[in-house]
CSV table of C-alpha atoms in Angstrom, one decimal:
chain,number,residue,atom,x,y,z
F,1,LYS,CA,8.4,-10.3,-14.3
F,2,ASN,CA,6.7,-8.4,-12.1
F,3,GLU,CA,2.7,-8.9,-12.0
F,4,VAL,CA,1.5,-5.4,-12.2
F,5,GLU,CA,3.7,-3.2,-14.5
F,6,GLN,CA,3.2,0.8,-14.4
F,7,SER,CA,4.4,3.5,-17.3
F,8,PRO,CA,6.2,6.0,-17.1
F,9,GLN,CA,8.4,5.0,-14.1
F,10,ASN,CA,9.5,9.0,-13.7
F,11,LEU,CA,7.5,11.7,-15.6
F,12,THR,CA,8.2,15.4,-15.0
F,13,ALA,CA,5.5,18.0,-16.6
F,14,GLN,CA,4.2,21.9,-16.9
F,15,GLU,CA,1.0,22.8,-14.7
F,16,GLY,CA,-2.2,22.6,-15.9
F,17,GLU,CA,-1.0,19.5,-18.6
F,18,PHE,CA,-3.0,16.3,-19.0
F,19,ILE,CA,-1.3,13.2,-17.2
F,20,THR,CA,-1.6,9.4,-17.7
F,21,ILE,CA,-0.5,7.1,-15.8
F,22,ASN,CA,-0.5,3.1,-17.3
F,23,CYS,CA,-0.5,0.4,-15.4
F,24,SER,CA,-1.1,-3.9,-16.9
F,25,TYR,CA,-1.2,-6.7,-14.7
F,26,SER,CA,-1.0,-10.2,-15.9
F,27,VAL,CA,-3.3,-12.1,-13.7
F,28,GLY,CA,-6.7,-12.6,-12.9
F,29,ILE,CA,-8.5,-9.8,-10.6
F,30,SER,CA,-11.3,-8.7,-8.2
F,31,ALA,CA,-10.1,-5.4,-7.8
F,32,LEU,CA,-7.4,-3.1,-8.6
F,33,HIS,CA,-6.7,0.5,-6.9
F,34,TRP,CA,-4.8,3.1,-7.7
F,35,LEU,CA,-3.0,5.4,-4.6
F,36,GLN,CA,-1.1,8.0,-3.6
F,37,GLN,CA,2.5,7.8,-1.8
F,38,HIS,CA,4.0,10.9,-0.6
F,39,PRO,CA,7.1,11.8,0.4
F,40,GLY,CA,7.6,10.8,4.5
F,41,GLY,CA,5.6,7.1,3.8
F,42,GLY,CA,1.8,7.8,4.0
F,43,ILE,CA,-0.3,6.4,0.8
F,44,VAL,CA,-4.1,7.2,0.1
F,45,SER,CA,-6.2,5.0,-1.5
F,46,LEU,CA,-7.7,7.2,-4.5
F,47,PHE,CA,-9.5,4.5,-6.3
F,48,MET,CA,-10.9,1.1,-6.1
F,49,LEU,CA,-12.3,-0.5,-9.5
F,50,SER,CA,-13.6,-3.7,-10.8
F,51,SER,CA,-14.7,-2.2,-14.6
F,52,GLY,CA,-15.5,0.6,-16.7
F,53,LYS,CA,-14.1,3.8,-15.5
F,54,LYS,CA,-14.6,6.4,-12.0
F,55,LYS,CA,-14.0,9.9,-11.7
F,56,HIS,CA,-13.1,12.2,-8.6
F,57,GLY,CA,-12.6,16.1,-9.3
F,58,ARG,CA,-10.0,16.2,-11.7
F,59,LEU,CA,-9.0,12.7,-11.8
F,60,ILE,CA,-10.4,10.1,-13.9
F,61,ALA,CA,-9.1,6.1,-13.7
F,62,THR,CA,-10.5,3.6,-16.4
F,63,ILE,CA,-10.1,-0.2,-16.8
F,64,ASN,CA,-10.3,-2.9,-18.9
F,65,ILE,CA,-10.4,-6.3,-17.8
F,66,GLN,CA,-10.4,-8.3,-21.1
F,67,GLU,CA,-7.0,-6.3,-21.8
F,68,LYS,CA,-5.8,-6.4,-18.3
F,69,HIS,CA,-4.7,-2.8,-18.8
F,70,SER,CA,-6.1,0.4,-16.6
F,71,SER,CA,-5.0,4.2,-16.5
F,72,LEU,CA,-4.8,6.8,-14.1
F,73,HIS,CA,-5.5,10.0,-15.4
F,74,ILE,CA,-5.0,13.4,-14.0
F,75,THR,CA,-6.7,16.8,-15.8
F,76,ALA,CA,-5.6,20.2,-15.7
F,77,SER,CA,-2.7,19.1,-13.0
F,78,HIS,CA,-0.9,20.8,-10.6
F,79,PRO,CA,2.3,21.0,-8.5
F,80,ARG,CA,0.5,19.7,-5.3
F,81,ASP,CA,0.1,16.8,-7.7
F,82,SER,CA,3.3,15.3,-7.3
F,83,ALA,CA,3.5,11.8,-5.7
F,84,VAL,CA,3.9,8.8,-7.0
F,85,TYR,CA,1.1,7.0,-8.2
F,86,ILE,CA,1.0,3.1,-7.4
F,87,CYS,CA,-1.3,1.0,-8.5
F,88,ALA,CA,-2.1,-2.0,-6.5
F,89,VAL,CA,-4.3,-5.3,-7.8
F,90,GLY,CA,-6.6,-7.4,-5.7
F,91,LEU,CA,-6.9,-11.2,-5.7
F,92,GLY,CA,-8.9,-12.0,-3.4
F,93,LEU,CA,-12.4,-12.5,-3.5
F,94,PHE,CA,-13.3,-8.7,-2.3
F,95,GLY,CA,-10.5,-7.2,-3.8
F,96,ASN,CA,-8.8,-5.7,-1.1
F,97,GLU,CA,-7.6,-9.0,1.2
F,98,LYS,CA,-4.0,-9.2,-0.3
F,99,LEU,CA,-2.9,-6.6,-3.0
F,100,THR,CA,-0.1,-6.8,-5.0
F,101,PHE,CA,2.1,-3.8,-6.1
F,102,GLY,CA,3.5,-2.1,-9.1
F,103,THR,CA,6.7,-0.1,-8.2
F,104,GLY,CA,5.0,2.6,-8.3
F,105,THR,CA,5.6,6.2,-11.3
F,106,ARG,CA,6.6,9.2,-10.3
F,107,LEU,CA,4.9,12.4,-10.9
F,108,THR,CA,6.8,15.7,-10.7
F,109,ILE,CA,4.8,18.5,-12.0
F,110,ILE,CA,6.2,21.9,-12.4
F,111,PRO,CA,5.1,25.6,-11.9
E,1,ASP,CA,-11.7,8.1,13.9
E,2,THR,CA,-8.9,9.8,12.9
E,3,GLY,CA,-7.6,7.0,10.8
E,4,VAL,CA,-5.1,4.5,10.7
E,5,SER,CA,-2.1,5.2,13.3
E,6,GLN,CA,1.1,4.0,13.9
E,7,ASN,CA,3.6,3.8,15.9
E,8,PRO,CA,6.3,4.8,16.1
E,9,ARG,CA,6.7,6.7,12.7
E,10,HIS,CA,10.5,6.2,12.6
E,11,LYS,CA,12.8,3.7,14.5
E,12,ILE,CA,16.5,3.3,14.0
E,13,THR,CA,17.9,-0.5,15.9
E,14,LYS,CA,21.0,-2.3,16.4
E,15,ARG,CA,21.6,-5.3,14.2
E,16,GLY,CA,20.1,-8.2,16.7
E,17,GLN,CA,18.4,-6.5,18.0
E,18,ASN,CA,14.3,-7.2,18.7
E,19,VAL,CA,11.7,-4.6,17.7
E,20,THR,CA,7.8,-4.0,18.1
E,21,PHE,CA,5.5,-1.7,15.6
E,22,ARG,CA,1.9,-1.0,16.7
E,23,CYS,CA,-1.2,0.0,13.9
E,24,ASP,CA,-4.3,1.3,15.5
E,25,PRO,CA,-7.1,0.4,12.5
E,26,ILE,CA,-10.1,2.7,11.5
E,27,SER,CA,-12.2,1.3,15.0
E,28,GLU,CA,-15.1,-0.2,12.1
E,29,HIS,CA,-12.9,-2.0,9.7
E,30,ASN,CA,-12.5,-6.3,10.9
E,31,ARG,CA,-9.4,-6.4,8.2
E,32,LEU,CA,-6.2,-5.4,9.0
E,33,TYR,CA,-3.2,-5.4,6.4
E,34,TRP,CA,0.4,-5.3,7.5
E,35,TYR,CA,2.7,-4.8,4.2
E,36,ARG,CA,6.5,-3.6,3.2
E,37,GLN,CA,8.3,-1.3,1.2
E,38,THR,CA,11.7,-0.8,0.7
E,39,LEU,CA,13.3,1.9,-0.9
E,40,GLY,CA,12.1,2.6,-4.7
E,41,GLN,CA,9.6,-0.3,-4.8
E,42,GLY,CA,6.0,-0.8,-4.2
E,43,PRO,CA,4.8,-2.1,-0.8
E,44,GLU,CA,4.4,-5.8,-0.4
E,45,PHE,CA,2.4,-7.9,1.3
E,46,LEU,CA,3.4,-9.5,4.3
E,47,THR,CA,0.1,-10.7,6.6
E,48,TYR,CA,-3.4,-10.4,7.5
E,49,PHE,CA,-5.9,-10.4,10.3
E,50,GLN,CA,-9.8,-10.4,10.2
E,51,ASN,CA,-10.8,-9.5,13.8
E,52,GLU,CA,-8.0,-11.7,15.6
E,53,ALA,CA,-8.0,-14.6,13.1
E,54,GLN,CA,-4.6,-14.4,11.5
E,55,LEU,CA,-6.3,-15.4,7.9
E,56,GLU,CA,-2.9,-15.7,5.6
E,57,LYS,CA,1.0,-15.2,5.8
E,58,SER,CA,4.0,-13.8,3.1
E,59,ARG,CA,6.2,-16.2,2.2
E,60,LEU,CA,8.4,-12.9,3.4
E,61,LEU,CA,7.6,-13.1,7.0
E,62,SER,CA,10.2,-15.2,8.6
E,63,ASP,CA,10.0,-17.1,11.8
E,64,ARG,CA,11.8,-13.7,12.6
E,65,PHE,CA,8.4,-12.4,12.2
E,66,SER,CA,5.2,-12.6,14.5
E,67,ALA,CA,2.1,-10.6,14.2
E,68,GLU,CA,-0.2,-10.4,16.5
E,69,ARG,CA,-4.4,-9.0,16.6
E,70,PRO,CA,-4.8,-10.2,20.4
E,71,LYS,CA,-8.2,-7.8,20.6
E,72,GLY,CA,-9.0,-7.8,16.8
E,73,SER,CA,-8.6,-4.2,17.5
E,74,PHE,CA,-4.7,-3.0,17.0
E,75,SER,CA,-2.2,-5.4,15.8
E,76,THR,CA,1.7,-5.4,16.7
E,77,LEU,CA,4.5,-6.5,14.2
E,78,GLU,CA,7.7,-7.2,16.3
E,79,ILE,CA,10.8,-8.1,14.1
E,80,GLN,CA,13.3,-10.4,16.2
E,81,ARG,CA,17.4,-10.0,15.9
E,82,THR,CA,17.2,-7.2,13.6
E,83,GLU,CA,19.3,-7.2,10.0
E,84,GLN,CA,20.3,-5.2,7.9
E,85,GLY,CA,17.7,-6.7,5.7
E,86,ASP,CA,14.8,-5.9,7.6
E,87,SER,CA,15.2,-2.1,7.0
E,88,ALA,CA,12.3,-0.6,5.6
E,89,MET,CA,9.0,1.2,5.6
E,90,TYR,CA,6.0,-1.3,7.4
E,91,LEU,CA,2.6,-0.4,6.6
E,92,CYS,CA,-0.9,-0.9,8.4
E,93,ALA,CA,-3.9,-0.8,6.3
E,94,SER,CA,-7.3,-1.0,7.1
E,95,SER,CA,-10.9,-2.3,5.7
E,96,TYR,CA,-14.4,-4.0,6.3
E,97,ASP,CA,-14.1,-7.9,5.6
E,98,TRP,CA,-17.1,-7.8,3.1
E,99,GLY,CA,-14.4,-5.1,0.6
E,100,GLY,CA,-13.8,-1.9,-0.2
E,101,GLU,CA,-10.9,0.4,-0.1
E,102,ALA,CA,-8.3,0.0,2.0
E,103,PHE,CA,-6.8,2.9,4.6
E,104,PHE,CA,-3.2,3.2,5.0
E,105,GLY,CA,-1.4,4.4,7.8
E,106,GLN,CA,1.7,6.5,7.9
E,107,GLY,CA,3.7,3.7,8.5
E,108,THR,CA,7.0,3.2,10.8
E,109,ARG,CA,10.2,3.4,8.7
E,110,LEU,CA,12.7,1.4,10.1
E,111,THR,CA,16.6,1.7,10.2
E,112,VAL,CA,18.8,-1.5,10.9
E,113,VAL,CA,22.6,-0.7,12.2
């Protein structure tokens, strides 16, 4: 069993829909990261969080430490949001030393 | 600073050849990480440096792999006697040593034929 599990693996939605991607992990962590990967490989960090909720534009990330679960939400989705969204957990002191990644959720937003 | 830079972006090599990749991190960042990503999978940790010191290596990093960061700035990852199973995207990231988000480069895609 992977230490980091994401669901769904693939998600297709219409433009404007509210999107939720889930991440569950099985170990104690220092921080959880949500990342976005576009075709071609580049990875962009969206959020790093260790408790509660963070918001950036149309993106919201939440984490429940007791339940070992995090969600990434996208409001008013747009075709440019189409990408692979990856959840990763940091186990070291500062939460970013040695990330363990999920396999990603491929999101496709249809105009 | 334009972010984390990796070179080359693509490398095709014959099995058995040696290859070397370079990563230039964000200049103020003293931590540097190497990850490997195979098709359809999430990245896997290979190794990381704080300044010039290599602090941890994954079991994935066989003795054919070596990474260096000689002056605590750029880093190189060398693979000797490449095998087809080495075909992957090699990602570099950097961060401050007190934490914070890691910033990733565009990756080097290696194809071993």
